[in-house]
PDB file of C-alpha atoms in Angstrom:
ATOM      1  CA  MET A   1       0.000   0.000   0.000  1.00 88.00           C
ATOM      2  CA  LYS A   2       1.491   3.342  -1.092  1.00 94.00           C
ATOM      3  CA  LYS A   3       1.818   6.128   1.487  1.00 97.00           C
ATOM      4  CA  VAL A   4       0.513   9.575   0.494  1.00 98.00           C
ATOM      5  CA  VAL A   5       1.358  12.734   2.429  1.00 98.00           C
ATOM      6  CA  LEU A   6      -1.406  15.339   2.543  1.00 98.00           C
ATOM      7  CA  PHE A   7      -0.259  18.727   3.791  1.00 98.00           C
ATOM      8  CA  LYS A   8      -3.488  19.686   5.508  1.00 96.00           C
ATOM      9  CA  SER A   9      -5.391  19.157   8.729  1.00 92.00           C
ATOM     10  CA  ALA A  10      -6.794  15.664   9.258  1.00 94.00           C
ATOM     11  CA  SER A  11      -9.931  14.962   7.243  1.00 93.00           C
ATOM     12  CA  GLU A  12     -12.133  11.877   7.330  1.00 95.00           C
ATOM     13  CA  ASP A  13     -13.318  12.573   3.769  1.00 93.00           C
ATOM     14  CA  TYR A  14      -9.774  12.575   2.389  1.00 96.00           C
ATOM     15  CA  LYS A  15      -8.742   9.589   4.482  1.00 97.00           C
ATOM     16  CA  ARG A  16     -11.729   7.608   3.229  1.00 97.00           C
ATOM     17  CA  ALA A  17     -11.207   8.553  -0.436  1.00 97.00           C
ATOM     18  CA  PHE A  18      -7.534   7.517  -0.417  1.00 97.00           C
ATOM     19  CA  THR A  19      -8.036   4.392   1.705  1.00 97.00           C
ATOM     20  CA  GLU A  20     -10.706   3.162  -0.692  1.00 97.00           C
ATOM     21  CA  ASN A  21      -8.091   3.454  -3.448  1.00 96.00           C
ATOM     22  CA  ASN A  22      -5.518   1.449  -1.502  1.00 95.00           C
ATOM     23  CA  TYR A  23      -3.403   4.335  -0.207  1.00 97.00           C
ATOM     24  CA  GLN A  24      -2.171   4.941   3.310  1.00 97.00           C
ATOM     25  CA  VAL A  25      -2.686   8.581   4.307  1.00 97.00           C
ATOM     26  CA  VAL A  26      -0.470  10.751   6.480  1.00 97.00           C
ATOM     27  CA  PHE A  27      -1.651  14.267   7.376  1.00 98.00           C
ATOM     28  CA  VAL A  28       0.891  16.997   8.086  1.00 98.00           C
ATOM     29  CA  GLU A  29      -0.432  20.458   8.957  1.00 97.00           C
ATOM     30  CA  PRO A  30       2.048  23.115   7.741  1.00 97.00           C
ATOM     31  CA  LEU A  31       0.009  26.098   8.919  1.00 95.00           C
ATOM     32  CA  ARG A  32      -1.350  27.747  12.027  1.00 95.00           C
ATOM     33  CA  PHE A  33      -4.068  30.398  12.016  1.00 94.00           C
ATOM     34  CA  SER A  34      -5.009  33.200  14.393  1.00 96.00           C
ATOM     35  CA  PHE A  35      -8.068  35.433  14.098  1.00 97.00           C
ATOM     36  CA  ILE A  36      -7.758  39.233  14.050  1.00 97.00           C
ATOM     37  CA  ASN A  37      -9.987  42.287  13.480  1.00 98.00           C
ATOM     38  CA  LEU A  38     -13.157  40.453  14.500  1.00 98.00           C
ATOM     39  CA  ASP A  39     -14.707  43.601  15.986  1.00 97.00           C
ATOM     40  CA  ALA A  40     -14.182  45.418  12.690  1.00 97.00           C
ATOM     41  CA  LEU A  41     -15.700  42.467  10.831  1.00 97.00           C
ATOM     42  CA  LYS A  42     -18.758  42.458  13.097  1.00 96.00           C
ATOM     43  CA  ASP A  43     -19.265  46.187  12.493  1.00 96.00           C
ATOM     44  CA  LYS A  44     -19.081  45.689   8.729  1.00 96.00           C
ATOM     45  CA  LEU A  45     -21.517  42.775   8.847  1.00 96.00           C
ATOM     46  CA  ALA A  46     -24.007  45.085  10.558  1.00 94.00           C
ATOM     47  CA  LEU A  47     -23.860  47.580   7.679  1.00 92.00           C
ATOM     48  CA  ASN A  48     -26.497  47.481   4.978  1.00 91.00           C
ATOM     49  CA  GLU A  49     -24.292  48.714   2.152  1.00 94.00           C
ATOM     50  CA  TYR A  50     -23.209  45.427   0.571  1.00 97.00           C
ATOM     51  CA  GLU A  51     -24.861  43.406  -2.172  1.00 96.00           C
ATOM     52  CA  GLY A  52     -23.183  40.297  -0.848  1.00 96.00           C
ATOM     53  CA  LEU A  53     -20.414  38.439   0.920  1.00 97.00           C
ATOM     54  CA  ILE A  54     -17.438  36.568  -0.552  1.00 97.00           C
ATOM     55  CA  LEU A  55     -15.948  33.724   1.514  1.00 96.00           C
ATOM     56  CA  THR A  56     -13.137  31.847  -0.217  1.00 92.00           C
ATOM     57  CA  SER A  57     -11.543  29.963   2.695  1.00 90.00           C
ATOM     58  CA  PRO A  58     -12.679  27.885   5.691  1.00 91.00           C
ATOM     59  CA  ARG A  59     -10.900  30.298   8.052  1.00 93.00           C
ATOM     60  CA  ALA A  60     -12.823  33.265   6.668  1.00 96.00           C
ATOM     61  CA  ILE A  61     -16.046  31.352   7.286  1.00 97.00           C
ATOM     62  CA  ASP A  62     -14.904  30.578  10.832  1.00 97.00           C
ATOM     63  CA  ALA A  63     -14.142  34.263  11.418  1.00 97.00           C
ATOM     64  CA  VAL A  64     -17.612  35.289  10.265  1.00 97.00           C
ATOM     65  CA  SER A  65     -19.227  32.572  12.397  1.00 97.00           C
ATOM     66  CA  LYS A  66     -17.441  33.978  15.473  1.00 97.00           C
ATOM     67  CA  CYS A  67     -19.186  37.299  14.848  1.00 95.00           C
ATOM     68  CA  TRP A  68     -22.470  35.926  13.590  1.00 95.00           C
ATOM     69  CA  ASP A  69     -25.760  36.910  15.206  1.00 91.00           C
ATOM     70  CA  PRO A  70     -28.716  35.617  13.161  1.00 88.00           C
ATOM     71  CA  SER A  71     -31.132  37.978  14.920  1.00 89.00           C
ATOM     72  CA  LYS A  72     -29.070  41.042  13.958  1.00 88.00           C
ATOM     73  CA  PHE A  73     -27.915  39.950  10.513  1.00 92.00           C
ATOM     74  CA  VAL A  74     -31.244  38.861   8.998  1.00 91.00           C
ATOM     75  CA  THR A  75     -30.677  41.053   5.926  1.00 93.00           C
ATOM     76  CA  TRP A  76     -27.896  38.677   4.827  1.00 95.00           C
ATOM     77  CA  ASN A  77     -30.566  36.052   4.139  1.00 93.00           C
ATOM     78  CA  MET A  78     -31.612  38.166   1.156  1.00 93.00           C
ATOM     79  CA  LYS A  79     -28.096  38.893  -0.095  1.00 96.00           C
ATOM     80  CA  LYS A  80     -25.725  36.859  -2.255  1.00 96.00           C
ATOM     81  CA  VAL A  81     -22.984  34.820  -0.600  1.00 97.00           C
ATOM     82  CA  TYR A  82     -20.258  33.379  -2.833  1.00 97.00           C
ATOM     83  CA  THR A  83     -17.717  30.642  -2.215  1.00 95.00           C
ATOM     84  CA  VAL A  84     -15.452  28.380  -4.302  1.00 89.00           C
ATOM     85  CA  GLY A  85     -16.052  24.751  -3.367  1.00 82.00           C
ATOM     86  CA  PRO A  86     -18.584  22.240  -2.010  1.00 85.00           C
ATOM     87  CA  VAL A  87     -16.825  21.870   1.357  1.00 83.00           C
ATOM     88  CA  SER A  88     -16.886  25.612   2.012  1.00 90.00           C
ATOM     89  CA  SER A  89     -20.437  25.769   0.700  1.00 93.00           C
ATOM     90  CA  GLN A  90     -21.575  23.181   3.210  1.00 92.00           C
ATOM     91  CA  LYS A  91     -19.668  24.940   5.985  1.00 94.00           C
ATOM     92  CA  ILE A  92     -21.430  28.241   5.225  1.00 96.00           C
ATOM     93  CA  THR A  93     -24.831  26.567   5.357  1.00 95.00           C
ATOM     94  CA  LEU A  94     -24.094  24.793   8.632  1.00 95.00           C
ATOM     95  CA  SER A  95     -22.306  27.694  10.372  1.00 94.00           C
ATOM     96  CA  LEU A  96     -24.254  30.698   9.091  1.00 95.00           C
ATOM     97  CA  GLY A  97     -27.531  29.279   7.812  1.00 95.00           C
ATOM     98  CA  LEU A  98     -26.988  30.891   4.411  1.00 95.00           C
ATOM     99  CA  GLU A  99     -27.268  29.355   0.949  1.00 94.00           C
ATOM    100  CA  PRO A 100     -24.049  30.140  -0.961  1.00 95.00           C
ATOM    101  CA  LEU A 101     -23.452  30.438  -4.684  1.00 96.00           C
ATOM    102  CA  GLY A 102     -20.412  29.361  -6.671  1.00 92.00           C
ATOM    103  CA  SER A 103     -19.780  25.999  -5.021  1.00 88.00           C
ATOM    104  CA  THR A 104     -18.711  24.519  -8.368  1.00 87.00           C
ATOM    105  CA  ALA A 105     -16.437  27.436  -9.329  1.00 86.00           C
ATOM    106  CA  GLY A 106     -13.348  25.616  -8.105  1.00 78.00           C
ATOM    107  CA  ASN A 107     -10.975  28.586  -8.086  1.00 84.00           C
ATOM    108  CA  ALA A 108     -10.831  32.368  -7.654  1.00 87.00           C
ATOM    109  CA  GLU A 109     -10.708  33.111 -11.378  1.00 90.00           C
ATOM    110  CA  ASN A 110     -13.896  31.189 -12.135  1.00 92.00           C
ATOM    111  CA  LEU A 111     -15.616  32.697  -9.098  1.00 94.00           C
ATOM    112  CA  ALA A 112     -14.709  36.223 -10.195  1.00 95.00           C
ATOM    113  CA  LYS A 113     -16.198  35.525 -13.631  1.00 95.00           C
ATOM    114  CA  LEU A 114     -19.395  34.222 -12.027  1.00 96.00           C
ATOM    115  CA  ILE A 115     -19.734  37.248  -9.749  1.00 97.00           C
ATOM    116  CA  SER A 116     -19.112  39.596 -12.676  1.00 96.00           C
ATOM    117  CA  THR A 117     -21.848  38.026 -14.783  1.00 95.00           C
ATOM    118  CA  GLU A 118     -24.424  37.982 -11.967  1.00 96.00           C
ATOM    119  CA  ASN A 119     -23.925  41.515 -10.619  1.00 96.00           C
ATOM    120  CA  THR A 120     -23.859  45.089 -11.885  1.00 93.00           C
ATOM    121  CA  LYS A 121     -20.745  47.244 -12.013  1.00 91.00           C
ATOM    122  CA  THR A 122     -21.970  49.309  -9.074  1.00 89.00           C
ATOM    123  CA  SER A 123     -22.147  46.303  -6.741  1.00 96.00           C
ATOM    124  CA  LYS A 124     -20.198  46.234  -3.496  1.00 97.00           C
ATOM    125  CA  PHE A 125     -19.116  43.057  -1.687  1.00 98.00           C
ATOM    126  CA  LEU A 126     -17.621  42.368   1.729  1.00 98.00           C
ATOM    127  CA  PHE A 127     -14.565  40.126   1.453  1.00 98.00           C
ATOM    128  CA  PRO A 128     -13.223  38.695   4.757  1.00 98.00           C
ATOM    129  CA  CYS A 129      -9.820  37.180   3.984  1.00 96.00           C
ATOM    130  CA  GLY A 130      -6.402  36.193   5.283  1.00 95.00           C
ATOM    131  CA  ASN A 131      -3.181  38.163   5.357  1.00 93.00           C
ATOM    132  CA  LEU A 132      -1.732  36.011   2.548  1.00 88.00           C
ATOM    133  CA  ARG A 133      -4.729  36.185   0.243  1.00 88.00           C
ATOM    134  CA  SER A 134      -4.366  35.938  -3.515  1.00 85.00           C
ATOM    135  CA  GLU A 135      -5.073  39.157  -5.430  1.00 90.00           C
ATOM    136  CA  THR A 136      -6.653  37.307  -8.369  1.00 90.00           C
ATOM    137  CA  LEU A 137     -10.284  37.700  -7.325  1.00 94.00           C
ATOM    138  CA  PRO A 138     -10.115  41.339  -6.098  1.00 95.00           C
ATOM    139  CA  ASN A 139      -8.179  42.428  -9.190  1.00 95.00           C
ATOM    140  CA  MET A 140     -10.563  40.739 -11.613  1.00 96.00           C
ATOM    141  CA  LEU A 141     -13.631  42.206  -9.921  1.00 96.00           C
ATOM    142  CA  GLN A 142     -12.122  45.680  -9.716  1.00 94.00           C
ATOM    143  CA  MET A 143     -11.466  45.509 -13.464  1.00 94.00           C
ATOM    144  CA  GLN A 144     -15.233  45.025 -13.811  1.00 94.00           C
ATOM    145  CA  GLU A 145     -15.793  48.054 -11.533  1.00 95.00           C
ATOM    146  CA  ILE A 146     -17.232  45.896  -8.764  1.00 97.00           C
ATOM    147  CA  THR A 147     -16.173  47.245  -5.366  1.00 96.00           C
ATOM    148  CA  ILE A 148     -14.490  44.864  -2.928  1.00 96.00           C
ATOM    149  CA  ASP A 149     -14.266  45.816   0.750  1.00 97.00           C
ATOM    150  CA  SER A 150     -11.505  43.541   2.026  1.00 97.00           C
ATOM    151  CA  VAL A 151     -10.991  42.991   5.745  1.00 97.00           C
ATOM    152  CA  THR A 152      -8.164  40.788   7.017  1.00 98.00           C
ATOM    153  CA  VAL A 153      -9.703  38.493   9.623  1.00 98.00           C
ATOM    154  CA  TYR A 154      -7.004  35.864  10.112  1.00 97.00           C
ATOM    155  CA  GLU A 155      -3.249  35.517   9.910  1.00 96.00           C
ATOM    156  CA  THR A 156      -1.465  32.511   8.468  1.00 94.00           C
ATOM    157  CA  LYS A 157       1.740  31.377  10.145  1.00 94.00           C
ATOM    158  CA  GLU A 158       4.043  28.408   9.902  1.00 96.00           C
ATOM    159  CA  ASN A 159       3.266  25.485  12.183  1.00 97.00           C
ATOM    160  CA  GLU A 160       5.972  25.489  14.849  1.00 96.00           C
ATOM    161  CA  SER A 161       6.361  21.711  14.578  1.00 97.00           C
ATOM    162  CA  LEU A 162       6.587  21.582  10.771  1.00 98.00           C
ATOM    163  CA  LYS A 163      10.322  20.832  10.552  1.00 97.00           C
ATOM    164  CA  GLU A 164      10.032  18.172  13.247  1.00 97.00           C
ATOM    165  CA  ASP A 165       7.094  16.588  11.396  1.00 97.00           C
ATOM    166  CA  LEU A 166       9.011  16.599   8.102  1.00 98.00           C
ATOM    167  CA  ILE A 167      12.089  14.994   9.679  1.00 97.00           C
ATOM    168  CA  ALA A 168       9.934  12.268  11.233  1.00 96.00           C
ATOM    169  CA  LEU A 169       8.289  11.672   7.869  1.00 96.00           C
ATOM    170  CA  ASN A 170      11.659  11.483   6.134  1.00 96.00           C
ATOM    171  CA  GLU A 171      13.015   8.979   8.658  1.00 95.00           C
ATOM    172  CA  GLY A 172       9.907   6.780   8.788  1.00 90.00           C
ATOM    173  CA  ASP A 173       9.927   3.058   8.047  1.00 89.00           C
ATOM    174  CA  GLN A 174       7.962   3.442   4.809  1.00 92.00           C
ATOM    175  CA  ASP A 175       8.856   6.105   2.256  1.00 95.00           C
ATOM    176  CA  PRO A 176       5.917   8.131   0.882  1.00 97.00           C
ATOM    177  CA  CYS A 177       5.150   7.850  -2.820  1.00 97.00           C
ATOM    178  CA  CYS A 178       4.061  11.479  -3.241  1.00 98.00           C
ATOM    179  CA  MET A 179       3.036  14.698  -1.534  1.00 98.00           C
ATOM    180  CA  VAL A 180      -0.159  16.717  -2.000  1.00 98.00           C
ATOM    181  CA  PHE A 181      -0.175  20.476  -1.331  1.00 98.00           C
ATOM    182  CA  PHE A 182      -3.263  22.475  -0.399  1.00 95.00           C
ATOM    183  CA  SER A 183      -2.178  26.121  -0.241  1.00 92.00           C
ATOM    184  CA  PRO A 184       0.505  28.438  -1.665  1.00 92.00           C
ATOM    185  CA  SER A 185       1.648  29.476   1.819  1.00 93.00           C
ATOM    186  CA  GLY A 186       1.924  25.835   2.872  1.00 95.00           C
ATOM    187  CA  CYS A 187       4.079  25.145  -0.198  1.00 97.00           C
ATOM    188  CA  GLU A 188       6.434  27.958   0.713  1.00 95.00           C
ATOM    189  CA  TYR A 189       6.862  26.935   4.352  1.00 97.00           C
ATOM    190  CA  ILE A 190       7.391  23.267   3.484  1.00 98.00           C
ATOM    191  CA  HIS A 191       9.879  24.028   0.709  1.00 97.00           C
ATOM    192  CA  ARG A 192      11.841  26.335   2.979  1.00 97.00           C
ATOM    193  CA  GLN A 193      12.105  23.729   5.736  1.00 98.00           C
ATOM    194  CA  LEU A 194      13.129  20.985   3.311  1.00 97.00           C
ATOM    195  CA  GLN A 195      16.127  23.101   2.334  1.00 96.00           C
ATOM    196  CA  THR A 196      17.460  22.898   5.899  1.00 97.00           C
ATOM    197  CA  PHE A 197      18.212  19.150   6.048  1.00 97.00           C
ATOM    198  CA  ASN A 198      19.067  16.250   3.726  1.00 96.00           C
ATOM    199  CA  ASN A 199      15.891  14.429   2.791  1.00 97.00           C
ATOM    200  CA  LYS A 200      14.193  12.105   0.326  1.00 95.00           C
ATOM    201  CA  LEU A 201      10.967  14.087   0.299  1.00 97.00           C
ATOM    202  CA  SER A 202      12.019  16.837  -2.113  1.00 96.00           C
ATOM    203  CA  THR A 203      12.313  14.359  -5.001  1.00 96.00           C
ATOM    204  CA  LEU A 204       8.796  12.949  -4.568  1.00 97.00           C
ATOM    205  CA  PRO A 205       6.046  13.783  -7.083  1.00 97.00           C
ATOM    206  CA  HIS A 206       4.243  16.998  -6.094  1.00 98.00           C
ATOM    207  CA  PHE A 207       0.459  17.288  -6.509  1.00 98.00           C
ATOM    208  CA  ALA A 208      -1.705  20.386  -5.995  1.00 98.00           C
ATOM    209  CA  ILE A 209      -5.311  20.975  -4.929  1.00 94.00           C
ATOM    210  CA  GLY A 210      -5.715  23.655  -7.617  1.00 90.00           C
ATOM    211  CA  ASN A 211      -4.019  25.939 -10.101  1.00 89.00           C
ATOM    212  CA  THR A 212      -3.030  28.651  -7.618  1.00 87.00           C
ATOM    213  CA  THR A 213      -1.169  26.145  -5.475  1.00 93.00           C
ATOM    214  CA  ALA A 214       0.322  24.516  -8.569  1.00 95.00           C
ATOM    215  CA  HIS A 215       1.665  27.864  -9.797  1.00 94.00           C
ATOM    216  CA  LYS A 216       3.289  28.448  -6.421  1.00 95.00           C
ATOM    217  CA  ILE A 217       5.051  25.075  -6.603  1.00 97.00           C
ATOM    218  CA  GLU A 218       6.306  25.873 -10.095  1.00 97.00           C
ATOM    219  CA  ASN A 219       7.491  29.310  -8.956  1.00 96.00           C
ATOM    220  CA  LEU A 220       9.612  27.524  -6.343  1.00 96.00           C
ATOM    221  CA  GLY A 221      11.382  25.731  -9.205  1.00 95.00           C
ATOM    222  CA  LEU A 222       9.620  22.385  -8.724  1.00 96.00           C
ATOM    223  CA  GLU A 223       7.696  20.197 -11.148  1.00 96.00           C
ATOM    224  CA  ILE A 224       4.001  19.431 -10.841  1.00 97.00           C
ATOM    225  CA  ALA A 225       2.925  15.819 -11.176  1.00 97.00           C
ATOM    226  CA  GLY A 226      -0.778  16.624 -11.220  1.00 97.00           C
ATOM    227  CA  VAL A 227      -3.486  19.134 -10.346  1.00 97.00           C
ATOM    228  CA  ALA A 228      -6.917  18.168  -9.047  1.00 95.00           C
ATOM    229  CA  ALA A 229      -9.717  19.079 -11.461  1.00 91.00           C
ATOM    230  CA  LYS A 230     -11.860  20.127  -8.478  1.00 86.00           C
ATOM    231  CA  PRO A 231     -10.963  20.868  -4.842  1.00 85.00           C
ATOM    232  CA  VAL A 232     -12.581  17.685  -3.542  1.00 88.00           C
ATOM    233  CA  PRO A 233     -11.106  14.381  -2.266  1.00 94.00           C
ATOM    234  CA  GLU A 234     -12.232  12.328  -5.257  1.00 96.00           C
ATOM    235  CA  SER A 235     -10.520  14.658  -7.725  1.00 95.00           C
ATOM    236  CA  VAL A 236      -7.293  14.674  -5.708  1.00 97.00           C
ATOM    237  CA  VAL A 237      -7.265  10.865  -5.655  1.00 97.00           C
ATOM    238  CA  GLN A 238      -7.960  10.776  -9.395  1.00 97.00           C
ATOM    239  CA  SER A 239      -5.026  13.096 -10.024  1.00 97.00           C
ATOM    240  CA  VAL A 240      -2.684  10.842  -8.037  1.00 97.00           C
ATOM    241  CA  ASN A 241      -4.037   7.679  -9.665  1.00 96.00           C
ATOM    242  CA  SER A 242      -3.621   9.155 -13.137  1.00 95.00           C
ATOM    243  CA  TYR A 243       0.058   9.709 -12.462  1.00 96.00           C
ATOM    244  CA  PHE A 244       0.883   6.342 -10.926  1.00 92.00           C
ATOM    245  CA  THR A 245      -1.149   4.061 -13.186  1.00 85.00           C
ATOM    246  CA  PRO A 246       1.063   4.488 -16.302  1.00 66.00           C
ATOM    247  CA  HIS A 247       4.181   4.550 -14.089  1.00 54.00           C
ATOM    248  CA  GLN A 248       3.560   1.180 -12.454  1.00 50.00           C
TER     249      GLN A 248
END
């Protein structure tokens, strides 16, 4: 049974999808998150000047949920809420009680196109985000004269135990067959730590959850073995299988 390293927090959905395809899964979390500016976010949520809300990460959804008061924010039930994937879509419904749009968009570029086609140029959206956000979505929407009010609600930092986790992985009894990356910032932290000690991990095939993460890996001078067609477990497994099947 091949061992696959997933650089993300533990997930039963991913574990199940890979196990069913005869892979052993190891989760390594490269990131730590801390919430900031929640009072400012709560004040903005209380305003009635936005056509909608854009939530492109689980942490942004968590930040909003920490401020959420259904009795005070009833107007959001009549506004548009956009996200990029089915997992985030489900999280928004469960945490906020809202019905999001864009769950099949898959990435920021497709989401920006969807928002542009469904809204007028005078629209204004609230965009809670992280300190390392991509500028793709804001830039594309601003080109369409759609106003984006960005508020940084969480900070992304390197997991303090990342190097220790990587060394343990490198020295384990069974060598991994590949590594799957889930964020550009995670790619950067992992790559930087792998430069600090001799390892077998750097030569493994690198897979990405989406194009943004894939571009980051390539910018670090590394090759991409595959990119998931959608940011869901089944697509990630398919990407890995597609690589190893002709190589067996």
